[in-house]
């Protein structure tokens, strides 16, 4: 009789538990039915994209997955991250950027010759993108910015090995940058330059015929980095000829890219010995040193941040004001901002947040300024890339052995003369573009008169640089091309 009572109690308990479970399930089911995770007003059970707000419920390819969470909206097999027409299954590419997809464009490369009559109707970038689409998509779909950049660097290194024309590889990197698949092509163009040098082991051959305006000279920086890296790997001494490596490019805008690349290369040779890299720059002429130090600091900050991360301690101690000269310290802090731009996909707010972790106020502000300038330059390049005819050219004029007057201008400088006995400097310019001169003080009087074809140019400025009064700067904007005379005023 007792056992019967116990069994009855057990059955009653089990019945109650079952009822509770059933009621809980019904309540859970009701919550599920009316749940709206993304708060877009559409319950999850009816929402074609429950994790992303999409009130319109757009589903371009009718695959029951809403466009907001569909990685291929038109179901054409090309990821939306690359598809320039992601709701049109007939088109994905527009590599001449005229707004017309390739299937409808009668002139795919926009060269004025109809595709039906064109022996090479597609741009090099479209040919390569089509050929390596799977590889590109693998990188494009990575969510982590740093990993995506590394993926693209490895891809472009392989591409450079496989393809003969380095300019075509750069064209592809520019195209992918324009459509937003790559944050900025400057970084990956370094890798194209690295691999190119490895294949030729000759700086001149690697740089010959290349255009420094592509990806803001990153290819040149990569070539020089690889050159110095190889010298260090082989245990060779630092080359005495480094000051003349870029001389064949004097007179072109590529020259400054090459000199800047020297700085990148020095860091590859000297590693963590920052002072040796900087001393090598300081032995160059005045403006060469400026370009070179920028290269050193870009490579140095990238190396340290890549290796040690972006903590407050790392960023605050990256540029030591007690160990570095004033100019070098400023450039280091600004280059920190430049490097952080690449690590944050050129997102100013994210980069600024990292700069603000730097303890020293001056370094913090210079970091933000470097970040701002890098993002500005990147955006300017994307919308309106500079061409060789309007890009500034660094044209040093060597006098008395190792001394030089460094000249920056989009105009071509010719017929340069220094008549030291009367204190006169003369040269010709081929078009009315700004001219900036850095002149050792021994070649100028306290006051100098500048004329172009006998006329005083507009925006004439002259000042001494606070570098032990060793250098003077003169800048002007001429009204016309012709002969420039810089004469002392008695």
Tab-separated table of C-alpha atoms in Angstrom:
chain	number	residue	atom	x	y	z
A	1	UNK	CA	0.000	0.000	0.000
A	2	UNK	CA	2.888	2.378	0.884
A	3	UNK	CA	4.600	1.706	-2.478
A	4	UNK	CA	1.373	2.550	-4.273
A	5	UNK	CA	1.206	5.962	-2.526
A	6	UNK	CA	4.866	6.697	-3.419
A	7	UNK	CA	4.312	5.758	-7.076
A	8	UNK	CA	1.263	7.995	-7.168
A	9	UNK	CA	3.282	10.927	-5.756
A	10	UNK	CA	6.069	10.363	-8.321
A	11	UNK	CA	3.550	10.329	-11.157
A	12	UNK	CA	2.024	13.552	-9.854
A	13	UNK	CA	5.441	15.254	-9.684
A	14	UNK	CA	6.342	14.087	-13.178
A	15	UNK	CA	2.994	15.347	-14.476
A	16	UNK	CA	3.599	18.739	-12.912
A	17	UNK	CA	7.136	18.909	-14.368
A	18	UNK	CA	5.776	18.026	-17.798
A	19	UNK	CA	3.181	20.755	-17.547
A	20	UNK	CA	5.822	23.302	-16.547
A	21	UNK	CA	8.086	22.280	-19.424
A	22	UNK	CA	5.192	22.443	-21.863
A	23	UNK	CA	4.124	25.898	-20.675
A	24	UNK	CA	7.747	27.117	-20.826
A	25	UNK	CA	8.110	25.812	-24.372
A	26	UNK	CA	4.865	27.513	-25.419
A	27	UNK	CA	6.074	30.785	-23.873
A	28	UNK	CA	9.465	30.401	-25.588
A	29	UNK	CA	7.759	29.617	-28.884
A	30	UNK	CA	5.549	32.672	-28.538
A	31	UNK	CA	8.628	34.829	-27.802
A	32	UNK	CA	10.333	33.385	-30.850
A	33	UNK	CA	7.318	34.056	-33.027
A	34	UNK	CA	7.200	37.708	-32.023
A	35	UNK	CA	10.976	38.259	-31.595
A	36	UNK	CA	12.639	41.040	-33.616
A	37	UNK	CA	16.397	40.841	-33.017
A	38	UNK	CA	17.337	43.712	-35.377
A	39	UNK	CA	14.441	45.961	-34.254
A	40	UNK	CA	13.355	46.745	-37.803
A	41	UNK	CA	9.664	46.107	-37.115
A	42	UNK	CA	9.634	42.682	-38.817
A	43	UNK	CA	9.537	39.575	-36.641
A	44	UNK	CA	12.455	37.194	-37.035
A	45	UNK	CA	10.207	34.409	-38.335
A	46	UNK	CA	9.222	36.607	-41.294
A	47	UNK	CA	12.488	38.555	-41.664
A	48	UNK	CA	14.688	37.535	-44.625
A	49	UNK	CA	17.653	39.007	-42.788
A	50	UNK	CA	16.903	38.823	-39.023
A	51	UNK	CA	20.293	40.069	-37.833
A	52	UNK	CA	20.433	43.214	-40.000
A	53	UNK	CA	17.773	45.928	-40.091
A	54	UNK	CA	16.133	45.849	-43.526
A	55	UNK	CA	12.606	47.198	-43.413
A	56	UNK	CA	12.318	47.079	-47.228
A	57	UNK	CA	13.095	43.306	-47.205
A	58	UNK	CA	14.903	43.686	-50.539
A	59	UNK	CA	16.001	40.355	-52.018
A	60	UNK	CA	17.356	41.062	-55.498
A	61	UNK	CA	18.046	37.447	-56.452
A	62	UNK	CA	14.937	35.983	-54.725
A	63	UNK	CA	16.986	33.433	-52.793
A	64	UNK	CA	15.114	34.180	-49.515
A	65	UNK	CA	18.230	35.887	-48.105
A	66	UNK	CA	17.852	39.668	-47.907
A	67	UNK	CA	20.388	41.918	-49.616
A	68	UNK	CA	21.521	43.310	-46.253
A	69	UNK	CA	23.065	39.955	-45.308
A	70	UNK	CA	23.533	38.358	-48.748
A	71	UNK	CA	27.168	38.387	-49.905
A	72	UNK	CA	26.061	37.978	-53.527
A	73	UNK	CA	22.889	40.015	-54.051
A	74	UNK	CA	22.425	39.165	-57.733
A	75	UNK	CA	23.603	35.557	-57.452
A	76	UNK	CA	26.064	35.934	-60.345
A	77	UNK	CA	28.901	34.192	-58.510
A	78	UNK	CA	30.848	37.403	-57.816
A	79	UNK	CA	30.987	38.661	-54.242
A	80	UNK	CA	29.331	42.019	-53.586
A	81	UNK	CA	32.678	43.250	-52.221
A	82	UNK	CA	33.947	43.189	-55.827
A	83	UNK	CA	30.741	43.421	-57.847
A	84	UNK	CA	30.304	46.965	-59.151
A	85	UNK	CA	26.754	46.054	-60.247
A	86	UNK	CA	25.697	43.875	-57.322
A	87	UNK	CA	21.982	43.808	-58.225
A	88	UNK	CA	22.541	43.116	-61.928
A	89	UNK	CA	23.433	39.473	-62.675
A	90	UNK	CA	24.570	40.378	-66.212
A	91	UNK	CA	27.423	42.652	-65.103
A	92	UNK	CA	30.031	42.871	-62.359
A	93	UNK	CA	32.954	44.790	-63.866
A	94	UNK	CA	33.561	48.371	-65.006
A	95	UNK	CA	37.327	48.753	-65.067
A	96	UNK	CA	37.344	51.870	-67.235
A	97	UNK	CA	35.058	53.457	-64.624
A	98	UNK	CA	32.679	55.056	-67.098
A	99	UNK	CA	29.590	53.745	-65.297
A	100	UNK	CA	28.775	51.123	-67.952
A	101	UNK	CA	29.207	47.418	-67.206
A	102	UNK	CA	31.442	45.362	-69.478
A	103	UNK	CA	28.600	43.356	-71.031
A	104	UNK	CA	26.936	46.563	-72.243
A	105	UNK	CA	30.026	48.722	-72.803
A	106	UNK	CA	31.008	48.893	-76.478
A	107	UNK	CA	34.442	50.265	-75.528
A	108	UNK	CA	35.593	48.411	-72.408
A	109	UNK	CA	38.966	50.138	-72.087
A	110	UNK	CA	37.664	53.595	-73.067
A	111	UNK	CA	40.412	54.078	-75.663
A	112	UNK	CA	38.083	55.370	-78.372
A	113	UNK	CA	38.204	52.122	-80.373
A	114	UNK	CA	35.079	49.968	-80.320
A	115	UNK	CA	35.591	46.513	-78.840
A	116	UNK	CA	34.613	44.887	-82.146
A	117	UNK	CA	37.602	46.589	-83.808
A	118	UNK	CA	39.978	46.569	-80.826
A	119	UNK	CA	42.726	43.938	-80.690
A	120	UNK	CA	42.946	44.464	-76.904
A	121	UNK	CA	39.438	45.530	-75.855
A	122	UNK	CA	39.797	45.107	-72.064
A	123	UNK	CA	41.957	46.985	-69.583
A	124	UNK	CA	44.876	45.099	-68.067
A	125	UNK	CA	43.213	45.387	-64.666
A	126	UNK	CA	40.014	43.686	-65.876
A	127	UNK	CA	41.962	40.871	-67.535
A	128	UNK	CA	43.906	40.196	-64.328
A	129	UNK	CA	40.838	40.577	-62.084
A	130	UNK	CA	38.967	38.005	-64.144
A	131	UNK	CA	41.924	35.639	-64.183
A	132	UNK	CA	42.548	35.836	-60.423
A	133	UNK	CA	38.973	36.457	-59.248
A	134	UNK	CA	38.919	33.623	-56.689
A	135	UNK	CA	42.152	34.826	-55.060
A	136	UNK	CA	40.921	38.411	-54.918
A	137	UNK	CA	37.575	37.387	-53.418
A	138	UNK	CA	39.350	35.427	-50.682
A	139	UNK	CA	41.094	38.624	-49.555
A	140	UNK	CA	38.124	40.941	-50.119
A	141	UNK	CA	35.839	38.906	-47.862
A	142	UNK	CA	38.179	39.055	-44.843
A	143	UNK	CA	36.653	41.164	-42.071
A	144	UNK	CA	39.903	41.996	-40.280
A	145	UNK	CA	41.601	44.972	-41.976
A	146	UNK	CA	45.153	43.920	-41.148
A	147	UNK	CA	44.635	40.333	-42.288
A	148	UNK	CA	43.000	41.567	-45.502
A	149	UNK	CA	46.002	43.802	-46.211
A	150	UNK	CA	48.415	40.913	-45.572
A	151	UNK	CA	46.323	38.678	-47.844
A	152	UNK	CA	46.446	41.209	-50.674
A	153	UNK	CA	50.191	41.723	-50.215
A	154	UNK	CA	50.801	37.983	-50.570
A	155	UNK	CA	48.465	37.826	-53.556
A	156	UNK	CA	50.189	40.694	-55.388
A	157	UNK	CA	53.580	39.161	-54.657
A	158	UNK	CA	52.464	35.945	-56.371
A	159	UNK	CA	50.844	37.914	-59.182
A	160	UNK	CA	54.093	39.801	-59.839
A	161	UNK	CA	55.967	36.504	-60.066
A	162	UNK	CA	53.422	35.069	-62.515
A	163	UNK	CA	52.853	38.080	-64.763
A	164	UNK	CA	55.453	39.897	-66.846
A	165	UNK	CA	54.248	43.494	-66.641
A	166	UNK	CA	54.596	45.138	-63.218
A	167	UNK	CA	52.606	48.142	-64.403
A	168	UNK	CA	49.626	45.857	-65.014
A	169	UNK	CA	49.835	44.601	-61.424
A	170	UNK	CA	49.840	48.209	-60.214
A	171	UNK	CA	46.870	49.014	-62.469
A	172	UNK	CA	44.936	46.164	-60.852
A	173	UNK	CA	45.793	47.404	-57.355
A	174	UNK	CA	44.582	50.892	-58.316
A	175	UNK	CA	41.330	49.506	-59.749
A	176	UNK	CA	40.651	47.413	-56.640
A	177	UNK	CA	41.366	50.462	-54.516
A	178	UNK	CA	38.881	52.536	-56.512
A	179	UNK	CA	36.069	50.047	-55.999
A	180	UNK	CA	36.866	49.757	-52.289
A	181	UNK	CA	38.171	46.179	-52.267
A	182	UNK	CA	41.597	47.482	-51.154
A	183	UNK	CA	41.814	50.270	-48.613
A	184	UNK	CA	44.779	51.925	-50.378
A	185	UNK	CA	47.074	50.554	-53.060
A	186	UNK	CA	50.250	52.180	-51.695
A	187	UNK	CA	50.958	49.397	-49.210
A	188	UNK	CA	50.453	46.497	-51.637
A	189	UNK	CA	52.532	48.278	-54.285
A	190	UNK	CA	55.473	47.926	-51.870
A	191	UNK	CA	55.146	44.161	-52.278
A	192	UNK	CA	55.043	44.433	-56.079
A	193	UNK	CA	58.318	46.374	-55.885
A	194	UNK	CA	59.845	43.842	-53.455
A	195	UNK	CA	59.160	40.902	-55.754
A	196	UNK	CA	60.191	42.794	-58.879
A	197	UNK	CA	63.634	43.456	-57.435
A	198	UNK	CA	63.977	39.844	-56.289
A	199	UNK	CA	63.395	38.778	-59.884
A	200	UNK	CA	65.884	41.235	-61.440
A	201	UNK	CA	68.321	41.932	-58.540
A	202	UNK	CA	68.930	45.249	-60.322
A	203	UNK	CA	67.519	48.566	-59.069
A	204	UNK	CA	67.792	50.323	-62.446
A	205	UNK	CA	66.068	47.495	-64.334
A	206	UNK	CA	63.296	47.296	-61.760
A	207	UNK	CA	62.616	51.038	-61.881
A	208	UNK	CA	63.086	51.522	-65.615
A	209	UNK	CA	59.887	52.595	-67.351
A	210	UNK	CA	57.822	52.597	-64.153
A	211	UNK	CA	55.569	55.485	-63.189
A	212	UNK	CA	56.046	56.819	-59.666
A	213	UNK	CA	52.630	58.487	-59.751
A	214	UNK	CA	51.013	55.038	-59.484
A	215	UNK	CA	50.025	54.291	-55.872
A	216	UNK	CA	52.031	57.296	-54.679
A	217	UNK	CA	55.438	55.759	-55.349
A	218	UNK	CA	54.966	52.625	-53.249
A	219	UNK	CA	56.524	50.431	-55.952
A	220	UNK	CA	59.765	52.451	-55.796
A	221	UNK	CA	59.864	52.167	-52.011
A	222	UNK	CA	59.487	48.397	-52.314
A	223	UNK	CA	62.332	48.062	-54.826
A	224	UNK	CA	64.779	50.019	-52.655
A	225	UNK	CA	63.708	48.134	-49.530
A	226	UNK	CA	64.396	44.819	-51.223
A	227	UNK	CA	67.782	46.033	-52.506
A	228	UNK	CA	69.063	46.936	-49.034
A	229	UNK	CA	67.436	43.897	-47.436
A	230	UNK	CA	69.343	41.610	-49.789
A	231	UNK	CA	72.646	43.355	-49.045
A	232	UNK	CA	72.090	42.811	-45.321
A	233	UNK	CA	71.018	39.176	-45.817
A	234	UNK	CA	74.206	38.461	-47.778
A	235	UNK	CA	76.337	39.997	-45.002
A	236	UNK	CA	77.687	42.746	-47.260
A	237	UNK	CA	78.752	46.152	-45.947
A	238	UNK	CA	76.555	49.218	-46.387
A	239	UNK	CA	77.177	50.510	-49.948
A	240	UNK	CA	79.196	53.742	-50.263
A	241	UNK	CA	77.375	54.419	-53.549
A	242	UNK	CA	73.946	54.755	-51.932
A	243	UNK	CA	73.914	58.534	-52.501
A	244	UNK	CA	73.940	58.063	-56.283
A	245	UNK	CA	71.589	55.077	-56.643
A	246	UNK	CA	68.731	57.316	-57.758
A	247	UNK	CA	70.709	59.738	-59.942
A	248	UNK	CA	69.419	58.326	-63.240
A	249	UNK	CA	65.964	59.590	-62.267
A	250	UNK	CA	66.958	63.218	-61.624
A	251	UNK	CA	64.624	65.551	-63.510
A	252	UNK	CA	61.595	63.285	-63.177
A	253	UNK	CA	59.013	63.061	-60.403
A	254	UNK	CA	60.212	59.488	-59.857
A	255	UNK	CA	63.441	60.807	-58.350
A	256	UNK	CA	61.808	61.862	-55.095
A	257	UNK	CA	60.065	58.480	-54.824
A	258	UNK	CA	63.443	56.805	-55.185
A	259	UNK	CA	65.110	59.013	-52.544
A	260	UNK	CA	62.190	58.404	-50.178
A	261	UNK	CA	62.615	54.692	-50.890
A	262	UNK	CA	66.231	54.929	-49.676
A	263	UNK	CA	64.855	55.617	-46.197
A	264	UNK	CA	62.722	52.477	-46.309
A	265	UNK	CA	65.772	50.548	-47.485
A	266	UNK	CA	68.034	51.839	-44.706
A	267	UNK	CA	65.675	50.421	-42.076
A	268	UNK	CA	65.703	47.069	-43.867
A	269	UNK	CA	69.504	47.119	-43.646
A	270	UNK	CA	70.029	48.534	-40.131
A	271	UNK	CA	66.930	47.036	-38.514
A	272	UNK	CA	66.280	48.432	-35.029
A	273	UNK	CA	69.378	50.645	-35.210
A	274	UNK	CA	67.358	53.765	-36.014
A	275	UNK	CA	70.262	56.173	-35.513
A	276	UNK	CA	72.327	54.538	-38.281
A	277	UNK	CA	69.429	54.865	-40.712
A	278	UNK	CA	68.963	58.518	-39.811
A	279	UNK	CA	72.678	59.300	-40.040
A	280	UNK	CA	72.709	57.888	-43.568
A	281	UNK	CA	69.875	60.260	-44.460
A	282	UNK	CA	71.583	63.226	-42.805
A	283	UNK	CA	74.618	62.766	-45.074
A	284	UNK	CA	72.427	63.576	-48.089
A	285	UNK	CA	71.542	67.060	-49.349
A	286	UNK	CA	68.991	69.186	-47.505
A	287	UNK	CA	65.791	68.115	-49.278
A	288	UNK	CA	67.071	64.595	-49.935
A	289	UNK	CA	67.399	64.272	-46.161
A	290	UNK	CA	63.777	65.354	-45.647
A	291	UNK	CA	62.498	62.753	-48.135
A	292	UNK	CA	64.801	60.066	-46.771
A	293	UNK	CA	63.847	60.614	-43.115
A	294	UNK	CA	60.168	60.334	-44.056
A	295	UNK	CA	60.945	56.928	-45.591
A	296	UNK	CA	62.916	55.836	-42.533
A	297	UNK	CA	60.146	56.778	-40.145
A	298	UNK	CA	57.384	55.206	-42.220
A	299	UNK	CA	59.252	51.891	-42.302
A	300	UNK	CA	60.353	52.098	-38.666
A	301	UNK	CA	56.879	52.850	-37.266
A	302	UNK	CA	55.324	50.143	-39.431
A	303	UNK	CA	57.892	47.582	-38.230
A	304	UNK	CA	57.396	48.388	-34.539
A	305	UNK	CA	53.595	48.513	-34.649
A	306	UNK	CA	53.392	45.313	-36.698
A	307	UNK	CA	55.685	43.532	-34.246
A	308	UNK	CA	54.479	44.968	-30.923
A	309	UNK	CA	50.879	46.024	-31.500
A	310	UNK	CA	49.065	49.296	-30.829
A	311	UNK	CA	49.000	49.571	-27.044
A	312	UNK	CA	49.372	52.848	-25.143
A	313	UNK	CA	52.873	51.853	-24.065
A	314	UNK	CA	54.033	51.012	-27.604
A	315	UNK	CA	52.623	54.166	-29.203
A	316	UNK	CA	53.835	56.464	-26.413
A	317	UNK	CA	57.421	55.173	-26.603
A	318	UNK	CA	57.673	54.834	-30.382
A	319	UNK	CA	59.314	58.250	-30.867
A	320	UNK	CA	61.840	59.182	-28.169
A	321	UNK	CA	62.136	62.992	-27.994
A	322	UNK	CA	65.271	62.705	-25.855
A	323	UNK	CA	67.091	60.537	-28.397
A	324	UNK	CA	65.877	62.101	-31.657
A	325	UNK	CA	66.621	65.518	-33.145
A	326	UNK	CA	63.638	67.861	-33.262
A	327	UNK	CA	62.880	67.353	-36.979
A	328	UNK	CA	63.340	63.589	-36.751
A	329	UNK	CA	61.063	63.371	-33.720
A	330	UNK	CA	58.314	65.364	-35.454
A	331	UNK	CA	58.578	63.173	-38.533
A	332	UNK	CA	58.477	60.025	-36.388
A	333	UNK	CA	55.275	61.193	-34.685
A	334	UNK	CA	53.644	62.138	-37.994
A	335	UNK	CA	54.675	58.819	-39.534
A	336	UNK	CA	53.015	57.061	-36.601
A	337	UNK	CA	49.777	58.651	-37.768
A	338	UNK	CA	50.508	57.626	-41.357
A	339	UNK	CA	51.075	54.020	-40.296
A	340	UNK	CA	47.942	53.966	-38.139
A	341	UNK	CA	45.929	55.082	-41.175
A	342	UNK	CA	46.855	51.820	-42.900
A	343	UNK	CA	46.122	49.759	-39.788
A	344	UNK	CA	42.622	51.286	-39.486
A	345	UNK	CA	41.600	51.208	-43.161
A	346	UNK	CA	42.066	54.991	-43.375
A	347	UNK	CA	39.316	55.577	-40.820
A	348	UNK	CA	40.108	58.956	-39.235
A	349	UNK	CA	38.106	58.458	-36.035
A	350	UNK	CA	39.627	55.022	-35.338
A	351	UNK	CA	43.111	56.324	-36.076
A	352	UNK	CA	42.591	59.423	-33.933
A	353	UNK	CA	41.482	57.231	-31.040
A	354	UNK	CA	44.821	55.414	-31.248
A	355	UNK	CA	46.836	58.648	-31.584
A	356	UNK	CA	45.121	59.960	-28.454
A	357	UNK	CA	46.662	57.087	-26.486
A	358	UNK	CA	50.087	58.763	-26.869
A	359	UNK	CA	51.046	60.437	-23.578
A	360	UNK	CA	53.116	63.354	-24.919
A	361	UNK	CA	50.799	66.131	-26.144
A	362	UNK	CA	53.033	67.304	-29.022
A	363	UNK	CA	53.609	63.767	-30.289
A	364	UNK	CA	49.891	63.081	-30.004
A	365	UNK	CA	49.018	66.143	-32.105
A	366	UNK	CA	51.657	65.359	-34.733
A	367	UNK	CA	50.305	61.805	-34.932
A	368	UNK	CA	46.795	63.121	-35.642
A	369	UNK	CA	48.195	65.513	-38.255
A	370	UNK	CA	50.095	62.693	-39.985
A	371	UNK	CA	46.936	60.586	-39.942
A	372	UNK	CA	44.893	63.436	-41.446
A	373	UNK	CA	47.417	64.140	-44.204
A	374	UNK	CA	47.688	60.464	-45.170
A	375	UNK	CA	43.906	60.108	-45.468
A	376	UNK	CA	43.717	63.392	-47.395
A	377	UNK	CA	46.461	62.305	-49.828
A	378	UNK	CA	44.837	58.908	-50.296
A	379	UNK	CA	41.429	60.416	-51.067
A	380	UNK	CA	42.968	63.002	-53.395
A	381	UNK	CA	44.834	60.280	-55.274
A	382	UNK	CA	41.683	58.177	-55.698
A	383	UNK	CA	39.642	61.052	-57.108
A	384	UNK	CA	42.318	62.913	-59.056
A	385	UNK	CA	45.672	61.120	-59.402
A	386	UNK	CA	48.623	63.319	-60.297
A	387	UNK	CA	50.201	62.904	-63.705
A	388	UNK	CA	53.861	63.328	-64.581
A	389	UNK	CA	53.356	66.734	-66.246
A	390	UNK	CA	51.817	68.367	-63.143
A	391	UNK	CA	53.542	66.393	-60.403
A	392	UNK	CA	56.326	68.061	-58.467
A	393	UNK	CA	59.854	67.127	-59.521
A	394	UNK	CA	62.846	67.268	-57.209
A	395	UNK	CA	65.777	68.561	-59.267
A	396	UNK	CA	69.006	69.069	-57.267
A	397	UNK	CA	71.681	71.187	-58.918
A	398	UNK	CA	75.094	70.001	-57.781
A	399	UNK	CA	77.800	72.578	-57.223
A	400	UNK	CA	81.275	72.424	-55.740
A	401	UNK	CA	81.386	68.671	-55.354
A	402	UNK	CA	78.905	67.377	-52.802
A	403	UNK	CA	77.013	70.635	-52.209
A	404	UNK	CA	73.753	71.251	-54.021
A	405	UNK	CA	70.917	73.682	-54.445
A	406	UNK	CA	67.763	71.598	-54.150
A	407	UNK	CA	64.875	72.692	-56.350
A	408	UNK	CA	61.256	71.500	-56.237
A	409	UNK	CA	58.866	72.383	-59.052
A	410	UNK	CA	56.449	70.817	-61.561
A	411	UNK	CA	58.381	72.854	-64.168
A	412	UNK	CA	61.563	71.493	-65.760
A	413	UNK	CA	64.723	73.325	-64.673
A	414	UNK	CA	67.479	73.781	-67.270
A	415	UNK	CA	70.575	75.905	-68.013
A	416	UNK	CA	71.361	76.169	-64.307
A	417	UNK	CA	74.349	78.351	-63.349
A	418	UNK	CA	75.867	79.748	-60.153
A	419	UNK	CA	78.135	82.752	-60.660
A	420	UNK	CA	79.619	82.803	-57.183
A	421	UNK	CA	81.964	85.717	-57.858
A	422	UNK	CA	78.984	88.064	-58.370
A	423	UNK	CA	76.463	86.115	-56.253
A	424	UNK	CA	74.053	85.407	-59.146
A	425	UNK	CA	72.013	82.229	-59.727
A	426	UNK	CA	70.271	81.729	-63.077
A	427	UNK	CA	68.207	78.992	-64.732
A	428	UNK	CA	65.293	78.449	-67.109
A	429	UNK	CA	61.805	77.051	-66.431
A	430	UNK	CA	59.606	75.564	-69.154
A	431	UNK	CA	56.207	76.591	-67.713
A	432	UNK	CA	54.777	78.987	-65.119
A	433	UNK	CA	54.642	76.640	-62.119
A	434	UNK	CA	55.756	77.239	-58.529
A	435	UNK	CA	59.468	76.921	-57.738
A	436	UNK	CA	61.005	76.231	-54.303
A	437	UNK	CA	64.776	76.439	-53.756
A	438	UNK	CA	66.839	75.335	-50.753
A	439	UNK	CA	70.178	77.147	-51.006
A	440	UNK	CA	73.274	76.859	-48.795
A	441	UNK	CA	73.657	80.259	-47.124
A	442	UNK	CA	77.132	80.782	-48.561
A	443	UNK	CA	75.601	81.181	-52.031
A	444	UNK	CA	73.088	83.900	-51.128
A	445	UNK	CA	73.244	87.417	-49.740
A	446	UNK	CA	71.034	88.611	-46.902
A	447	UNK	CA	68.613	89.991	-49.501
A	448	UNK	CA	68.042	88.552	-52.968
A	449	UNK	CA	65.970	89.812	-55.918
A	450	UNK	CA	64.126	87.233	-58.031
A	451	UNK	CA	62.998	88.020	-61.572
A	452	UNK	CA	61.521	85.947	-64.408
A	453	UNK	CA	62.234	87.516	-67.788
A	454	UNK	CA	62.979	90.723	-65.899
A	455	UNK	CA	59.689	90.726	-63.958
A	456	UNK	CA	59.262	90.101	-60.229
A	457	UNK	CA	57.036	87.005	-59.833
A	458	UNK	CA	53.957	86.807	-57.630
A	459	UNK	CA	53.955	85.052	-54.244
A	460	UNK	CA	57.662	85.622	-53.701
A	461	UNK	CA	58.864	84.365	-50.328
A	462	UNK	CA	62.314	84.162	-48.803
A	463	UNK	CA	63.412	82.964	-45.389
A	464	UNK	CA	66.334	81.500	-43.468
A	465	UNK	CA	65.856	78.009	-42.099
A	466	UNK	CA	66.651	77.688	-38.440
A	467	UNK	CA	69.312	75.073	-39.047
A	468	UNK	CA	72.354	76.924	-37.795
A	469	UNK	CA	71.622	79.510	-40.514
A	470	UNK	CA	73.109	77.050	-42.986
A	471	UNK	CA	70.212	77.053	-45.427
A	472	UNK	CA	67.977	79.641	-47.053
A	473	UNK	CA	64.685	79.050	-48.845
A	474	UNK	CA	63.288	81.023	-51.772
A	475	UNK	CA	59.902	80.232	-53.307
A	476	UNK	CA	57.904	81.982	-56.016
A	477	UNK	CA	55.170	81.504	-58.592
A	478	UNK	CA	56.177	82.929	-62.004
A	479	UNK	CA	53.723	84.585	-64.373
A	480	UNK	CA	55.401	82.996	-67.382
A	481	UNK	CA	58.074	80.532	-68.455
A	482	UNK	CA	61.550	81.814	-69.228
A	483	UNK	CA	64.805	82.832	-67.547
A	484	UNK	CA	65.031	83.160	-63.773
A	485	UNK	CA	67.651	85.425	-62.217
A	486	UNK	CA	68.366	85.499	-58.466
A	487	UNK	CA	70.652	88.425	-57.711
A	488	UNK	CA	71.912	90.049	-54.505
A	489	UNK	CA	70.413	93.373	-53.406
A	490	UNK	CA	73.042	95.889	-52.336
